[in-house]
XYZ file of C-alpha atoms in Angstrom:
523
model
C 89.054 90.798 110.601
C 92.618 89.906 109.532
C 95.809 91.538 110.800
C 96.256 93.384 107.507
C 92.756 94.822 107.802
C 93.454 95.882 111.381
C 96.652 97.663 110.345
C 94.890 99.387 107.441
C 92.019 100.558 109.654
C 94.309 101.913 112.365
C 96.607 103.560 109.827
C 93.653 105.238 108.136
C 92.467 106.642 111.467
C 95.906 108.061 112.139
C 96.183 109.609 108.691
C 92.755 111.241 109.038
C 93.798 112.818 112.354
C 97.138 113.943 110.898
C 95.473 115.323 107.762
C 92.979 117.372 109.768
C 95.819 118.756 111.900
C 97.897 119.607 108.842
C 94.987 121.283 107.022
C 94.123 123.410 110.052
C 97.731 124.605 110.235
C 97.697 125.248 106.486
C 94.536 127.322 106.830
C 96.179 129.325 109.623
C 99.124 129.989 107.271
C 96.751 131.511 104.715
C 95.116 133.643 107.414
C 98.513 135.006 108.525
C 99.642 135.765 104.969
C 96.318 137.452 104.328
C 96.715 139.568 107.461
C 100.166 140.791 106.382
C 99.722 141.099 102.620
C 95.954 141.080 101.974
C 95.245 141.126 98.249
C 98.244 143.329 97.435
C 100.206 143.174 94.181
C 103.110 141.678 96.159
C 101.120 138.593 97.097
C 99.806 138.431 93.528
C 103.425 138.405 92.333
C 104.360 135.603 94.732
C 101.411 133.480 93.611
C 102.244 134.168 89.958
C 105.911 133.348 90.580
C 104.920 129.855 91.698
C 102.888 129.051 88.594
C 105.650 127.032 86.919
C 107.587 125.627 89.918
C 104.593 125.245 92.210
C 101.980 123.965 89.786
C 103.483 122.503 86.622
C 106.732 120.985 87.935
C 105.161 120.077 91.289
C 102.532 118.030 89.416
C 105.245 116.180 87.514
C 107.205 115.464 90.703
C 104.044 114.288 92.509
C 103.537 111.804 89.670
C 106.927 110.297 90.528
C 105.711 109.577 94.061
C 102.646 107.809 92.649
C 104.704 105.581 90.333
C 107.523 105.060 92.845
C 105.408 102.995 95.266
C 104.463 100.030 93.009
C 107.998 99.851 91.561
C 109.574 99.896 95.028
C 107.247 97.155 96.291
C 107.972 95.053 93.216
C 111.714 95.263 93.944
C 111.205 94.357 97.621
C 109.184 91.266 96.678
C 111.438 90.110 93.828
C 114.948 91.179 94.865
C 114.859 92.217 98.517
C 115.248 95.420 100.511
C 118.926 95.970 99.762
C 118.218 96.245 96.039
C 115.177 98.411 96.813
C 117.377 100.752 98.855
C 119.706 101.188 95.873
C 116.681 102.042 93.757
C 115.624 104.741 96.249
C 119.090 106.310 96.144
C 119.207 106.239 92.348
C 115.750 107.792 92.135
C 116.774 110.520 94.590
C 119.978 111.263 92.683
C 118.282 111.422 89.300
C 115.294 113.514 90.396
C 117.295 115.947 92.541
C 119.946 116.551 89.859
C 117.260 116.947 87.183
C 115.367 119.391 89.409
C 118.588 121.326 90.060
C 119.189 121.667 86.326
C 115.602 122.851 85.772
C 115.943 125.332 88.663
C 119.096 126.832 87.133
C 117.407 127.146 83.733
C 114.373 128.678 85.438
C 116.585 131.155 87.287
C 118.159 132.269 84.001
C 114.942 132.569 82.007
C 112.525 133.806 84.706
C 112.297 137.366 83.273
C 111.415 135.968 79.841
C 108.881 133.520 81.304
C 107.146 136.281 83.259
C 107.116 138.575 80.231
C 105.440 135.889 78.101
C 102.896 134.544 80.612
C 101.951 137.685 82.544
C 101.586 140.264 79.799
C 98.960 142.145 81.806
C 101.396 142.979 84.625
C 102.946 146.442 84.728
C 106.748 146.805 84.738
C 107.063 146.937 88.541
C 104.944 143.825 89.001
C 106.833 141.951 86.267
C 110.186 142.745 87.880
C 109.023 141.607 91.309
C 107.455 138.425 89.897
C 110.629 137.458 88.001
C 112.767 138.058 91.115
C 110.448 135.902 93.224
C 110.286 133.214 90.528
C 114.090 132.990 90.540
C 113.895 132.160 94.235
C 110.928 129.790 94.178
C 112.290 127.745 91.269
C 114.861 126.255 93.654
C 112.295 124.623 95.909
C 111.548 121.994 93.263
C 114.908 120.403 94.223
C 113.626 119.602 97.699
C 110.077 118.964 96.515
C 111.340 116.107 94.330
C 113.246 114.529 97.233
C 110.214 115.032 99.474
C 107.946 113.010 97.177
C 110.441 110.136 96.990
C 110.737 109.963 100.781
C 106.945 110.106 101.086
C 106.642 107.158 98.718
C 109.327 105.257 100.633
C 107.669 105.805 104.022
C 104.204 104.907 102.735
C 105.599 101.730 101.168
C 107.020 100.851 104.586
C 103.700 101.465 106.383
C 104.526 104.842 107.896
C 101.578 106.881 106.645
C 101.459 109.662 109.234
C 104.846 111.342 108.768
C 104.262 112.099 105.045
C 101.122 113.972 106.110
C 102.777 115.804 109.014
C 105.536 117.266 106.818
C 103.204 120.210 106.324
C 103.695 121.256 109.965
C 107.336 122.463 109.747
C 106.641 123.805 106.256
C 103.718 125.936 107.415
C 105.568 127.038 110.564
C 108.429 128.445 108.476
C 106.028 130.269 106.130
C 104.149 131.764 109.088
C 107.375 132.961 110.745
C 108.541 134.542 107.482
C 105.449 136.739 107.377
C 106.619 138.440 110.573
C 109.836 139.462 108.783
C 107.893 141.686 106.403
C 109.475 144.918 107.682
C 112.989 143.532 107.158
C 112.743 141.519 103.938
C 109.236 142.185 102.628
C 107.686 139.483 100.372
C 111.149 138.059 99.614
C 111.140 136.503 103.091
C 108.073 134.446 102.180
C 109.615 133.320 98.873
C 112.788 132.178 100.654
C 110.630 130.542 103.327
C 108.987 128.369 100.665
C 112.432 127.035 99.692
C 113.392 126.463 103.334
C 109.962 124.974 104.013
C 110.332 122.293 101.356
C 113.868 121.633 102.601
C 112.422 121.128 106.102
C 110.013 118.525 104.685
C 112.954 116.421 103.523
C 114.905 116.835 106.777
C 111.774 115.979 108.777
C 111.352 112.631 106.988
C 114.967 111.416 106.910
C 115.135 110.114 110.545
C 111.912 108.149 110.031
C 113.192 106.794 106.704
C 116.367 105.574 108.428
C 114.246 103.759 111.012
C 112.677 101.937 108.066
C 116.152 100.758 106.928
C 116.915 103.534 104.447
C 120.669 103.984 103.923
C 122.535 106.582 101.908
C 124.341 105.073 98.923
C 125.810 107.476 96.391
C 125.235 105.809 93.024
C 125.797 107.706 89.772
C 124.755 104.759 87.609
C 121.246 105.642 86.450
C 121.138 102.872 83.846
C 118.569 100.910 85.827
C 115.611 98.900 84.513
C 113.392 99.953 87.406
C 114.174 103.642 86.905
C 113.260 103.280 83.249
C 110.006 101.584 84.237
C 109.183 104.364 86.710
C 109.805 107.085 84.121
C 107.688 105.187 81.609
C 104.756 105.197 84.046
C 105.067 108.869 85.044
C 103.853 110.595 81.874
C 100.364 108.990 81.763
C 99.866 109.797 85.470
C 100.799 113.420 84.861
C 98.606 113.694 81.756
C 95.708 112.013 83.567
C 95.869 114.401 86.528
C 96.268 117.390 84.197
C 93.262 116.317 82.127
C 91.112 116.065 85.253
C 92.227 119.596 86.166
C 90.795 120.669 82.820
C 87.329 120.135 84.317
C 87.870 123.108 86.617
C 89.010 125.260 83.714
C 85.909 124.369 81.675
C 83.664 125.115 84.671
C 85.255 128.545 85.163
C 85.107 129.333 81.455
C 81.377 128.595 81.190
C 80.695 130.359 84.487
C 82.255 133.515 83.040
C 79.109 133.853 80.892
C 76.795 133.660 83.917
C 75.826 136.246 86.515
C 78.523 138.061 88.453
C 79.906 135.980 91.298
C 79.392 132.593 89.618
C 83.112 131.904 89.170
C 83.886 132.909 92.759
C 81.003 130.784 94.052
C 82.324 127.725 92.213
C 85.820 128.406 93.532
C 84.701 128.794 97.149
C 82.463 125.725 96.931
C 85.225 123.689 95.310
C 87.618 124.509 98.160
C 85.060 123.326 100.709
C 84.322 120.370 98.476
C 87.966 119.279 98.448
C 88.333 119.794 102.183
C 85.214 117.832 103.140
C 85.728 114.708 101.033
C 89.479 114.999 100.565
C 90.392 114.318 104.182
C 88.842 110.854 104.163
C 89.343 109.952 100.516
C 93.014 110.952 100.455
C 93.662 109.176 103.761
C 92.173 105.863 102.652
C 93.903 106.093 99.255
C 97.276 106.825 100.844
C 97.007 103.818 103.165
C 95.524 101.225 100.794
C 97.734 102.048 97.798
C 101.007 100.494 99.076
C 99.139 97.393 100.244
C 97.515 96.902 96.846
C 100.841 97.262 95.035
C 102.431 94.761 97.435
C 99.636 92.211 96.945
C 99.927 92.592 93.173
C 103.723 92.222 93.194
C 103.469 89.049 95.280
C 100.619 87.629 93.119
C 98.086 87.641 95.984
C 95.091 88.339 93.756
C 92.408 87.388 96.276
C 93.953 89.627 98.934
C 94.200 92.377 96.324
C 90.472 92.180 95.550
C 89.543 91.790 99.207
C 91.242 95.016 100.273
C 89.995 96.903 97.261
C 86.438 96.011 98.347
C 87.313 96.939 101.950
C 88.430 100.402 100.861
C 85.344 100.928 98.666
C 83.034 99.836 101.500
C 84.811 102.172 103.913
C 84.331 105.073 101.504
C 80.643 104.227 101.098
C 80.127 104.270 104.865
C 81.898 107.627 105.195
C 80.950 109.526 102.048
C 77.208 108.726 101.893
C 76.376 110.397 105.248
C 78.726 113.292 104.427
C 76.845 113.780 101.151
C 73.466 113.860 102.911
C 74.825 116.128 105.640
C 76.502 118.662 103.360
C 73.472 118.730 101.055
C 71.068 119.662 103.850
C 73.523 121.922 105.726
C 75.240 123.592 102.763
C 73.809 127.028 103.559
C 74.808 126.839 107.232
C 78.311 125.585 106.382
C 78.953 128.416 103.916
C 77.610 130.991 106.386
C 79.981 129.865 109.135
C 83.043 129.503 106.928
C 82.708 132.462 104.577
C 79.885 134.912 105.320
C 81.528 138.076 106.611
C 82.609 141.401 105.144
C 82.135 141.526 101.378
C 80.881 137.919 101.377
C 77.166 138.685 101.772
C 73.908 136.694 101.669
C 73.914 136.614 97.885
C 77.433 135.151 97.969
C 76.236 132.516 100.430
C 73.255 131.685 98.210
C 75.457 131.226 95.133
C 78.171 129.255 96.941
C 75.839 126.979 98.914
C 73.963 126.150 95.699
C 77.184 125.002 94.063
C 78.229 123.102 97.203
C 74.908 121.200 97.282
C 75.421 119.825 93.789
C 79.141 119.200 94.286
C 78.260 117.109 97.358
C 76.245 114.675 95.233
C 79.509 113.465 93.729
C 81.466 112.834 96.952
C 81.262 109.050 96.726
C 82.084 109.172 93.018
C 85.153 111.369 93.542
C 86.436 109.139 96.328
C 85.891 105.776 94.603
C 87.336 107.171 91.367
C 90.526 108.087 93.239
C 90.755 104.613 94.782
C 90.228 102.896 91.422
C 92.843 105.104 89.753
C 95.298 104.159 92.496
C 94.344 100.523 91.984
C 95.448 100.749 88.359
C 98.663 102.490 89.395
C 99.328 99.686 91.877
C 99.285 97.142 89.027
C 101.564 99.461 87.038
C 98.881 100.430 84.534
C 98.865 104.215 84.216
C 97.426 104.347 80.696
C 93.898 103.147 81.549
C 93.138 105.922 84.093
C 94.528 108.460 81.621
C 92.301 107.229 78.762
C 89.223 107.057 80.976
C 90.040 110.508 82.333
C 90.163 112.005 78.838
C 86.802 110.419 77.958
C 85.282 111.609 81.241
C 86.375 115.188 80.543
C 84.656 115.037 77.143
C 81.450 113.825 78.835
C 81.791 116.565 81.443
C 82.023 119.285 78.792
C 78.852 118.000 77.095
C 76.985 117.789 80.423
C 78.141 121.271 81.419
C 76.885 122.830 78.191
C 73.479 121.167 78.684
C 73.019 121.629 82.450
C 74.275 125.211 82.685
C 71.230 126.329 80.669
C 68.822 124.999 83.288
C 70.713 125.290 86.582
C 73.245 128.065 85.882
C 76.479 127.561 87.892
C 74.780 124.795 89.898
C 74.554 122.828 86.643
C 78.343 122.971 86.319
C 78.687 121.486 89.806
C 76.106 118.802 88.990
C 77.931 117.932 85.764
C 81.153 117.440 87.717
C 79.343 115.116 90.146
C 77.719 113.056 87.395
C 80.970 112.612 85.500
C 82.617 111.268 88.676
C 80.215 108.304 88.590
C 80.780 107.896 84.849
C 84.503 107.630 85.632
C 83.815 105.018 88.322
C 81.795 102.912 85.882
C 84.489 103.113 83.197
C 87.315 102.321 85.612
C 85.429 99.411 87.196
C 84.668 97.931 83.791
C 88.312 98.238 82.747
C 89.524 96.793 86.053
C 87.273 93.730 85.746
C 88.649 93.162 82.246
C 92.144 93.433 83.708
C 91.987 91.297 86.872
C 88.771 89.288 86.498
C 85.465 89.308 88.360
C 85.106 91.509 91.441
C 82.330 90.585 93.873
C 80.501 93.853 94.563
C 77.380 92.298 96.132
C 78.572 93.116 99.641
C 79.322 96.691 98.575
C 75.760 97.043 97.272
C 74.381 95.849 100.625
C 76.662 98.294 102.464
C 75.492 101.085 100.132
C 71.811 100.402 100.840
C 72.429 100.286 104.598
C 74.433 103.524 104.453
C 71.639 105.251 102.506
C 69.005 104.063 105.000
C 71.090 105.246 107.967
C 71.737 108.561 106.206
C 68.015 109.119 105.611
C 67.455 108.585 109.341
C 70.275 111.048 109.995
C 68.682 113.545 107.610
C 65.373 113.375 109.470
C 67.180 113.907 112.788
C 68.995 116.982 111.424
C 65.784 118.480 109.991
C 63.998 118.020 113.335
C 66.958 119.575 115.155
C 66.930 122.584 112.808
C 63.200 123.013 113.431
C 63.070 122.623 117.217
C 66.555 123.494 118.526
C 68.029 126.962 118.070
C 70.443 128.621 120.478
C 71.033 132.370 120.345
C 74.005 134.422 121.552
C 74.867 138.135 121.296
C 77.168 137.314 118.371
C 75.824 136.142 115.013
C 78.914 134.114 114.080
C 78.907 132.321 117.442
C 75.169 131.612 117.126
C 75.608 130.095 113.687
C 78.652 128.064 114.724
C 76.997 126.601 117.829
C 73.828 125.617 115.979
C 75.774 124.089 113.090
C 77.898 122.127 115.574
C 74.750 120.825 117.296
C 73.216 119.777 113.986
C 76.404 117.994 112.907
C 76.659 116.277 116.304
C 73.054 115.056 116.095
C 73.702 113.828 112.560
C 76.867 111.931 113.484
C 75.277 110.303 116.546
C 72.069 109.306 114.754
C 73.928 107.873 111.761
C 76.358 105.994 114.007
C 73.570 104.418 116.051
C 71.583 103.294 113.014
C 74.522 102.006 110.972
C 75.953 100.142 113.980
C 72.579 98.493 114.620
C 72.542 97.309 110.990
C 75.597 95.149 111.775
C 78.004 96.377 109.130
C 81.343 94.644 109.774
C 83.529 97.602 108.812
C 81.616 99.922 111.134
C 81.857 97.513 114.051
C 85.592 97.306 113.636
C 85.809 101.075 113.288
C 84.066 101.611 116.625
C 86.096 98.941 118.394
C 89.404 100.501 117.330
C 88.582 104.208 117.560
C 89.698 104.318 121.204
C 93.203 103.200 120.226
C 93.733 105.895 117.609
C 95.008 108.829 119.650
C 97.378 106.730 121.761
C 98.700 105.017 118.633
C 99.124 108.422 116.995
C 101.178 109.757 119.909
C 103.347 106.644 120.000
C 104.054 106.785 116.270
C 105.045 110.445 116.276
C 107.213 109.945 119.377
C 109.247 107.191 117.715
């Protein structure tokens, strides 16, 4: 395996570890906030206050990070790092000043915005929401800078720090909850602003080690800035259109039995956590490499690493799909079943999770292919395919919901993921020429065979191995852990014996991951 492949594999390992760490800390943040504020109107007001700054404008700013990477790599290849550094500074200046202007406008009009959007709130709740919105609007200033620095670091092969920025952010939010008696919910709102500021501060030393230098440049008449802004809108529309799927699911579920919407929501959160860790990690690592290969006209390398990423996702997502499908009930019991979340809730949620899991490979490959188009500076194709896929999803939902209830909505989402993959692959082949997917098909068949063996091992374990303790939660957790362990070991043994190159390399380098991770963070 080449040096590039080695770097990609190691980087992906590190990002997976960092992502898991960050998500655990993020989950702990939610637990702490829940302990202090529960489901009170104050927390409702804070969540509502972040609707515009935290959802709408954050999505736009995240789109800048996506389009920044291919433009930056193009400049490095064509004009060198000094010119690329000027581009970074110009992008920072333009985005931060634009965000500041939006924040000021938001501060002025927050009461009107709240009055229009949240008509169902009473006067007290409206006043609190508008006050909190005035505070939270200002975090978009730092959020914009954060996304630019993330794009810069990823382009320069530092993939871990952009993931770890969540650690100081979550720490500040958690600490603010303990100030409830002094500042109430306002402390948390201010903490969000300080948290996003900490993300920027956290990344600056690492950016400087990658040759970033401050250069104040007020001249925003730049061809590369114009190109970046031209690419942003389709990315934003494409991501927004895909979010429409969730809205359609919830709308149709509102006509089903009580608890259907909640079940879809709970299952979707688990869904995103399970496949998102690996999919997002591989996408984050491969994306800068693809844009660099495209900018330097290395088409064969471009195709080679696209196939490498797809094969890696096949090897990871296929066994996860089989595992989640067979263990969906046990997973939901351990994660959610307590208090008001009863057996019926578990039944509804696990049913949705089972059918969501069928689309794991589709979701992951779709994300990689979308990033592939972004890397060649084509943001229109994913947007068009996304719009078509949503239309297909609506049709499937209307049909399947009649037969499978809320499970049909989950199945429709899974099916449309593979429709998206087909459409994107077809468009990509038209764009860059033939892609040899024969090896990927072989890897897929081997992964399915190994996963079937894993499935048999898990079923036998469930039948013959059951450990009891005085505590129900502990009993369930231990048995689920045993079943997952048996599944991982059995799949690993079978897939390794089938001589899949990517798996062999994965095993050979897994021992280096933790030491590499510590070294990178210590730098």
